[in-house]
Coordinates of N, CA and C and ligand atoms in Angstrom, one line a residue:
M112 N 0.8 -1.1 0.1 CA 0.1 0.1 0.0 C 0.8 1.1 0.1
A113 N 0.4 2.4 -0.3 CA 1.1 3.5 -0.5 C 0.0 4.7 -0.4
I114 N 0.7 5.7 0.1 CA 0.2 7.1 0.4 C 0.0 7.8 -1.0
R115 N -1.2 8.2 -1.4 CA -1.0 9.1 -2.7 C -1.1 10.5 -2.2
N116 N -0.9 11.4 -3.0 CA -0.8 12.7 -3.0 C -2.3 13.4 -3.3
I117 N -3.0 14.0 -2.3 CA -4.4 14.5 -2.3 C -4.3 15.9 -3.3
I118 N -5.1 15.9 -4.2 CA -5.3 17.1 -5.0 C -6.0 18.2 -4.2
K119 N -5.2 19.6 -4.1 CA -6.2 20.5 -3.5 C -6.9 21.2 -4.4
E120 N -7.9 21.8 -3.4 CA -8.9 22.8 -4.0 C -8.3 23.8 -4.7
G121 N -9.0 24.4 -5.9 CA -8.3 25.5 -6.6 C -7.7 24.6 -7.9
D122 N -7.4 23.2 -8.2 CA -6.9 22.6 -9.3 C -8.3 22.2 -10.1
P123 N -8.3 22.7 -11.1 CA -9.5 22.4 -12.0 C -9.9 20.9 -12.5
F124 N -8.9 20.0 -12.1 CA -9.2 18.6 -12.1 C -10.1 18.2 -11.2
L125 N -10.4 18.6 -10.2 CA -11.4 18.4 -9.2 C -12.7 18.5 -9.6
N126 N -12.9 19.7 -10.6 CA -14.4 19.7 -11.4 C -14.5 18.9 -12.5
K127 N -13.7 17.9 -12.7 CA -14.1 16.9 -13.5 C -14.9 15.9 -13.3
V128 N -15.7 15.1 -14.3 CA -16.8 14.2 -13.8 C -15.9 12.7 -14.1
C129 N -16.2 11.8 -13.2 CA -15.4 10.5 -13.3 C -16.4 9.9 -14.0
R130 N -15.5 8.4 -14.8 CA -16.1 7.7 -15.2 C -16.4 6.2 -14.6
E131 N -17.4 5.5 -15.1 CA -17.6 4.1 -14.4 C -16.4 3.3 -14.5
V132 N -16.5 2.4 -13.2 CA -15.5 1.6 -13.4 C -16.1 0.3 -14.2
D133 N -15.0 -0.1 -14.9 CA -15.6 -1.4 -15.6 C -14.7 -2.7 -15.8
K134 N -13.6 -2.5 -15.2 CA -12.8 -3.5 -14.8 C -12.3 -3.8 -13.4
F135 N -12.9 -4.8 -13.1 CA -12.7 -5.3 -11.3 C -11.6 -5.9 -11.2
D136 N -10.2 -5.0 -11.3 CA -9.2 -5.9 -11.5 C -8.0 -5.7 -10.6
D137 N -6.7 -6.3 -10.5 CA -5.8 -6.1 -9.4 C -5.4 -4.2 -9.4
K138 N -5.6 -3.6 -10.5 CA -5.2 -2.3 -10.3 C -6.6 -1.6 -9.8
L139 N -7.6 -2.0 -9.6 CA -8.8 -1.2 -8.7 C -8.5 -1.5 -7.3
A140 N -8.0 -3.0 -7.1 CA -7.8 -3.3 -5.8 C -6.6 -2.5 -5.1
V141 N -5.6 -2.4 -5.8 CA -4.5 -1.6 -5.2 C -4.8 0.0 -5.2
L142 N -5.6 0.8 -5.9 CA -6.3 2.1 -6.1 C -7.1 2.0 -4.6
L143 N -7.9 1.1 -4.2 CA -8.8 1.0 -3.1 C -7.9 0.9 -2.0
D144 N -6.7 0.3 -1.8 CA -6.2 -0.1 -0.7 C -5.6 1.5 -0.4
D145 N -4.8 1.7 -1.6 CA -3.9 3.2 -1.2 C -5.0 4.2 -0.9
M146 N -6.2 4.1 -1.6 CA -7.2 5.2 -0.8 C -7.4 5.1 0.6
K147 N -7.6 4.0 1.0 CA -7.9 3.8 2.5 C -6.7 4.1 3.3
E148 N -5.5 3.7 3.0 CA -4.6 4.2 3.7 C -4.3 5.8 3.6
T149 N -4.3 6.2 2.5 CA -4.4 7.9 2.3 C -5.2 8.6 3.1
M150 N -6.5 8.0 3.1 CA -7.6 8.5 4.3 C -7.3 8.2 5.6
K151 N -7.0 7.2 5.9 CA -6.6 7.3 7.3 C -5.2 7.9 7.7
E152 N -4.3 8.1 7.0 CA -3.2 8.8 7.5 C -3.6 10.3 7.3
A153 N -4.5 11.0 6.5 CA -5.1 12.3 6.7 C -6.1 12.3 7.8
D154 N -6.3 11.3 8.4 CA -7.5 11.4 9.4 C -8.8 12.1 8.8
G155 N -9.3 11.4 7.6 CA -10.5 11.8 6.9 C -11.4 10.8 7.0
V156 N -12.7 11.0 6.8 CA -14.1 10.3 7.0 C -14.1 9.8 5.4
G157 N -13.7 10.4 4.5 CA -14.1 9.7 3.2 C -13.0 10.5 2.1
L158 N -12.7 9.7 1.1 CA -12.1 10.2 0.2 C -12.6 9.5 -1.5
A159 N -12.3 10.5 -2.3 CA -12.8 9.9 -3.8 C -11.6 9.7 -4.5
A160 N -11.8 8.9 -5.6 CA -10.4 8.7 -6.4 C -10.1 9.6 -6.9
I161 N -10.9 10.7 -7.4 CA -10.5 11.9 -8.4 C -9.7 12.6 -7.4
Q162 N -9.9 12.4 -6.1 CA -8.9 13.3 -5.2 C -7.4 13.0 -5.3
V163 N -7.3 11.7 -5.8 CA -6.0 11.2 -6.0 C -5.5 11.0 -7.2
G164 N -6.4 11.7 -8.1 CA -6.1 11.9 -9.6 C -6.3 10.9 -10.6
V165 N -7.4 9.7 -10.0 CA -7.8 9.1 -10.8 C -9.4 9.2 -11.2
L166 N -9.8 9.4 -12.5 CA -10.9 9.7 -12.9 C -12.1 8.5 -13.0
R167 N -12.1 8.0 -11.8 CA -13.2 6.6 -12.0 C -13.9 6.7 -10.7
R168 N -15.2 6.3 -11.0 CA -16.4 6.5 -9.8 C -15.9 5.4 -8.5
V169 N -15.0 5.8 -8.0 CA -14.4 4.9 -6.9 C -14.2 6.0 -5.3
V170 N -15.0 5.5 -4.2 CA -15.0 6.1 -3.3 C -14.6 5.3 -1.9
V171 N -14.0 5.8 -1.1 CA -13.8 5.0 0.3 C -14.4 6.0 1.5
I172 N -15.0 5.5 2.2 CA -15.6 6.3 3.5 C -15.2 5.4 5.0
D173 N -15.1 6.2 5.8 CA -14.9 5.4 7.2 C -15.3 6.7 8.4
V174 N -16.6 6.2 8.7 CA -17.1 7.1 10.1 C -16.8 6.8 11.2
G175 N -15.9 5.6 11.3 CA -15.6 5.0 12.6 C -15.9 3.7 12.7
D176 N -16.6 3.4 11.9 CA -17.2 1.6 11.9 C -16.4 0.9 11.0
G177 N -15.4 1.4 10.7 CA -14.2 0.6 9.6 C -14.6 0.9 8.2
P178 N -13.5 0.8 7.1 CA -13.8 1.4 5.8 C -14.8 0.7 5.1
I179 N -15.6 1.5 4.2 CA -16.6 1.0 3.2 C -15.8 1.2 1.8
E180 N -16.0 0.2 0.8 CA -15.6 0.8 -0.4 C -16.9 0.8 -1.4
L181 N -17.0 1.9 -1.9 CA -18.1 1.9 -3.1 C -17.5 2.5 -4.2
I182 N -18.1 1.4 -5.4 CA -17.7 1.6 -6.9 C -19.0 1.8 -7.6
N183 N -18.8 2.6 -8.4 CA -20.1 3.2 -9.2 C -21.5 3.4 -8.4
P184 N -21.3 4.0 -7.3 CA -22.3 4.4 -6.4 C -23.2 5.2 -6.8
V185 N -24.7 5.0 -6.9 CA -25.9 5.8 -7.3 C -26.8 5.8 -6.0
F186 N -27.7 6.8 -5.9 CA -28.7 7.1 -4.9 C -29.9 6.5 -5.3
L187 N -30.2 5.5 -4.3 CA -31.6 5.1 -4.4 C -32.7 5.7 -3.5
E188 N -32.1 6.4 -2.8 CA -33.3 7.3 -1.8 C -32.6 8.6 -0.9
Q189 N -33.0 9.4 -0.6 CA -32.5 10.6 -0.1 C -33.7 11.0 0.8
S190 N -33.4 11.1 2.0 CA -34.8 11.5 2.6 C -34.3 12.6 3.9
G191 N -35.1 13.3 4.5 CA -34.9 14.2 5.8 C -33.8 15.3 5.3
D192 N -33.8 16.0 6.6 CA -32.4 17.1 6.2 C -31.7 17.1 7.5
Q193 N -30.5 17.5 7.5 CA -29.4 17.6 8.6 C -28.7 18.8 8.1
E194 N -28.4 19.6 9.3 CA -27.1 20.4 9.5 C -26.0 20.0 9.7
C195 N -24.9 20.0 8.7 CA -23.9 19.5 9.0 C -22.8 20.5 9.3
V196 N -21.4 20.0 10.0 CA -20.2 20.9 9.8 C -19.3 19.9 9.0
E197 N -19.0 20.7 7.8 CA -18.4 19.8 6.7 C -17.0 20.3 6.1
G198 N -16.3 19.4 6.0 CA -15.0 19.6 5.7 C -14.5 18.8 4.2
C199 N -13.2 19.0 3.9 CA -12.6 17.6 2.8 C -11.2 17.9 2.7
L200 N -10.9 16.8 2.6 CA -9.2 16.5 2.5 C -8.6 17.3 1.4
S201 N -9.4 18.0 0.4 CA -8.7 18.9 -0.7 C -8.6 20.3 0.0
S202 N -9.7 20.6 1.0 CA -9.8 21.9 1.5 C -9.0 21.9 3.3
P203 N -7.9 21.6 3.3 CA -7.4 21.2 4.5 C -7.6 22.7 5.5
G204 N -8.3 22.2 6.7 CA -8.5 23.0 7.7 C -9.7 24.1 7.7
Q205 N -10.4 23.7 6.6 CA -11.5 24.8 6.4 C -12.9 23.9 6.4
Y206 N -13.8 24.5 7.1 CA -15.3 23.7 7.6 C -16.0 24.7 7.4
G207 N -17.1 24.3 7.1 CA -18.6 25.0 6.5 C -19.7 24.3 7.1
I208 N -21.0 25.2 7.3 CA -22.2 24.7 7.4 C -22.8 24.1 6.4
T209 N -23.3 23.1 6.3 CA -24.1 22.5 4.9 C -25.5 21.7 5.4
H210 N -26.2 21.6 4.5 CA -27.6 20.8 4.5 C -27.5 19.7 3.8
R211 N -27.9 18.5 4.4 CA -27.7 17.2 3.8 C -29.0 16.5 4.3
P212 N -29.2 15.5 3.1 CA -30.3 14.4 3.6 C -29.9 13.9 5.0
M213 N -31.0 13.6 5.7 CA -30.4 12.7 6.9 C -30.5 11.4 6.8
H214 N -31.0 10.8 5.8 CA -30.8 9.4 5.5 C -30.9 9.2 3.8
V215 N -29.9 8.1 3.5 CA -29.7 7.9 2.1 C -29.6 6.5 2.0
K216 N -30.0 6.0 0.7 CA -29.8 4.5 0.3 C -29.1 4.6 -0.9
V217 N -28.0 3.8 -1.0 CA -26.9 3.7 -2.1 C -26.8 2.5 -2.7
R218 N -26.7 2.3 -3.9 CA -26.6 1.1 -4.5 C -24.8 1.1 -4.8
A219 N -24.5 0.2 -5.0 CA -22.8 0.4 -5.5 C -22.3 -1.3 -5.7
Q220 N -21.0 -1.1 -6.2 CA -20.3 -2.5 -6.2 C -19.4 -2.5 -5.5
N221 N -19.0 -3.5 -5.2 CA -17.5 -3.9 -4.3 C -16.4 -4.1 -5.4
R222 N -15.4 -4.5 -4.7 CA -14.1 -4.5 -5.6 C -14.3 -5.9 -6.5
K223 N -15.2 -6.8 -6.0 CA -15.2 -7.9 -7.2 C -16.3 -7.8 -8.1
G224 N -17.1 -6.4 -8.1 CA -18.2 -6.3 -9.2 C -19.4 -6.6 -8.6
E225 N -19.4 -7.1 -7.6 CA -20.8 -7.4 -7.0 C -21.7 -6.2 -6.4
F226 N -22.9 -6.3 -6.6 CA -23.8 -5.0 -6.2 C -24.2 -5.3 -4.8
F227 N -24.4 -4.2 -4.1 CA -24.9 -4.3 -2.8 C -25.6 -2.8 -2.3
E228 N -26.2 -2.7 -1.3 CA -26.9 -1.5 -1.1 C -26.5 -1.2 0.4
L229 N -26.2 -0.2 0.6 CA -25.8 1.0 1.7 C -26.9 2.0 2.2
E230 N -27.3 1.6 3.4 CA -28.2 2.6 4.1 C -27.3 3.4 5.1
G231 N -27.4 4.7 5.0 CA -26.7 5.5 6.1 C -27.6 6.6 6.5
E232 N -27.3 7.3 8.0 CA -28.0 8.3 8.5 C -26.9 9.2 9.2
E233 N -27.2 10.6 9.3 CA -26.2 11.4 9.9 C -25.0 11.5 9.2
L234 N -23.8 11.4 10.0 CA -22.5 11.3 9.0 C -22.3 10.1 8.0
L235 N -22.8 9.2 8.2 CA -22.6 8.3 7.0 C -23.2 8.7 5.5
A236 N -24.7 9.2 6.1 CA -25.5 10.1 5.1 C -24.5 11.3 4.4
T237 N -24.2 12.1 5.2 CA -23.5 13.4 4.9 C -22.2 12.6 3.6
A238 N -21.4 11.7 4.6 CA -20.2 11.3 3.8 C -20.5 10.7 2.4
C239 N -21.6 10.1 2.3 CA -22.1 9.3 0.9 C -22.2 10.6 0.1
C240 N -23.1 11.5 0.4 CA -23.2 12.8 -0.3 C -22.0 13.3 -0.8
H241 N -21.2 13.9 0.2 CA -20.0 14.5 -0.2 C -19.2 13.8 -1.2
E242 N -18.9 12.5 -1.0 CA -18.2 11.6 -2.0 C -18.7 11.5 -3.2
I243 N -19.9 11.4 -3.4 CA -20.7 11.0 -4.6 C -20.5 12.5 -5.4
D244 N -21.2 13.6 -4.6 CA -20.5 14.6 -5.2 C -19.0 14.8 -6.0
H245 N -18.1 14.3 -5.3 CA -16.8 14.6 -6.0 C -16.8 13.7 -7.1
L246 N -17.5 12.9 -7.5 CA -17.5 12.0 -8.8 C -18.0 12.8 -9.7
N247 N -18.9 13.9 -9.3 CA -19.5 14.6 -10.5 C -19.1 15.9 -10.5
G248 N -17.6 16.0 -10.1 CA -16.8 17.2 -9.9 C -17.3 18.6 -9.1
I249 N -18.3 18.0 -8.0 CA -18.9 19.1 -7.4 C -18.1 18.8 -5.6
L250 N -17.6 20.2 -5.5 CA -17.0 20.4 -4.1 C -17.8 20.9 -3.0
F251 N -17.6 20.6 -1.7 CA -18.7 20.8 -0.6 C -19.0 22.2 -0.6
K252 N -17.8 23.2 -1.0 CA -18.4 24.3 -0.6 C -19.3 24.8 -1.6
S253 N -20.1 24.1 -2.9 CA -21.0 24.6 -3.2 C -22.3 24.2 -2.4
H254 N -22.1 23.4 -1.6 CA -23.5 23.5 -0.7 C -23.1 24.3 0.7
V255 N -22.2 25.0 0.9 CA -21.8 25.5 2.2 C -22.6 27.0 2.3
V256 N -23.4 27.2 3.5 CA -24.3 28.1 3.7 C -23.3 29.3 4.5
R257 N -22.5 28.5 5.3 CA -21.8 30.0 6.0 C -20.4 28.8 6.1
M258 N -19.2 29.6 5.9 CA -18.0 29.0 6.4 C -17.6 29.2 8.0
L259 N -17.1 28.4 8.7 CA -16.5 28.7 9.9 C -15.6 29.1 10.4
S260 N -15.7 30.2 11.2 CA -14.3 30.8 11.3 C -13.2 30.7 12.1
K261 N -12.3 31.1 12.4 CA -10.9 30.2 13.0 C -11.6 30.1 14.5
E262 N -12.2 31.1 15.2 CA -12.7 31.1 16.4 C -13.6 30.1 16.6
E263 N -14.5 30.0 15.7 CA -15.4 28.9 15.8 C -14.8 27.3 15.8
L264 N -13.8 27.1 14.9 CA -13.2 26.0 14.8 C -12.3 25.7 16.3
E265 N -11.9 26.7 16.8 CA -11.3 26.5 18.0 C -12.0 26.1 19.1
K266 N -13.2 26.7 19.3 CA -14.0 26.1 20.2 C -14.7 24.8 19.9
M267 N -14.5 24.3 18.8 CA -15.1 22.9 18.4 C -14.0 21.5 18.9
K268 N -12.7 22.3 18.9 CA -11.8 21.3 19.5 C -11.9 20.6 20.9
Ligands
NI11 NI1 -14.1 16.1 0.0

C-alpha cells in the first residue's frame, strides 16, 4: 500500500466528471487499498479517487465503523434534512455549515463487481453525499451556507 498525494481545491482537475469502473482487476484493488491508507493517514472520513488523480467512480468512507468501499455508487433514496459541519481533505483546515439528507440509500459495487446496497444516516449520509458529489466534480463548498471562522473552529476542538 502507498500514500497518494491529495489534490487540493483550486485545481480544476477536481471539477471533472468521473467515469464508471468497468474492470474489477488488481489495479482497482491497489487503488482502493491506497485510498484507504491515504484517508486514514490524513484522518479523513472519506476520499474519492478523483482526489488522488484517478477519474473513476470509486469512493472510500470510514465514519469510525471501519472502511467502506463504494464503486459506481448511485442514490436510490435520499430523505430528511440535517445541518452538518463539513470539511474536505482537498480543503485542509476549512469547515462550513451545509445541509444534507438525514438518510440515504446507495447502490454500489464492491471490488469484485458485486452489487450491494448501503443505508446511512447522519455522518454516513453526509459522507455518501459529499463523496458522490466528488465523482461529479462538485466540491462541498457549493453546498456551504456559511464557512466557520477560526474562532468557531477553536471552540469545537
Ligand atoms: Ni471531499
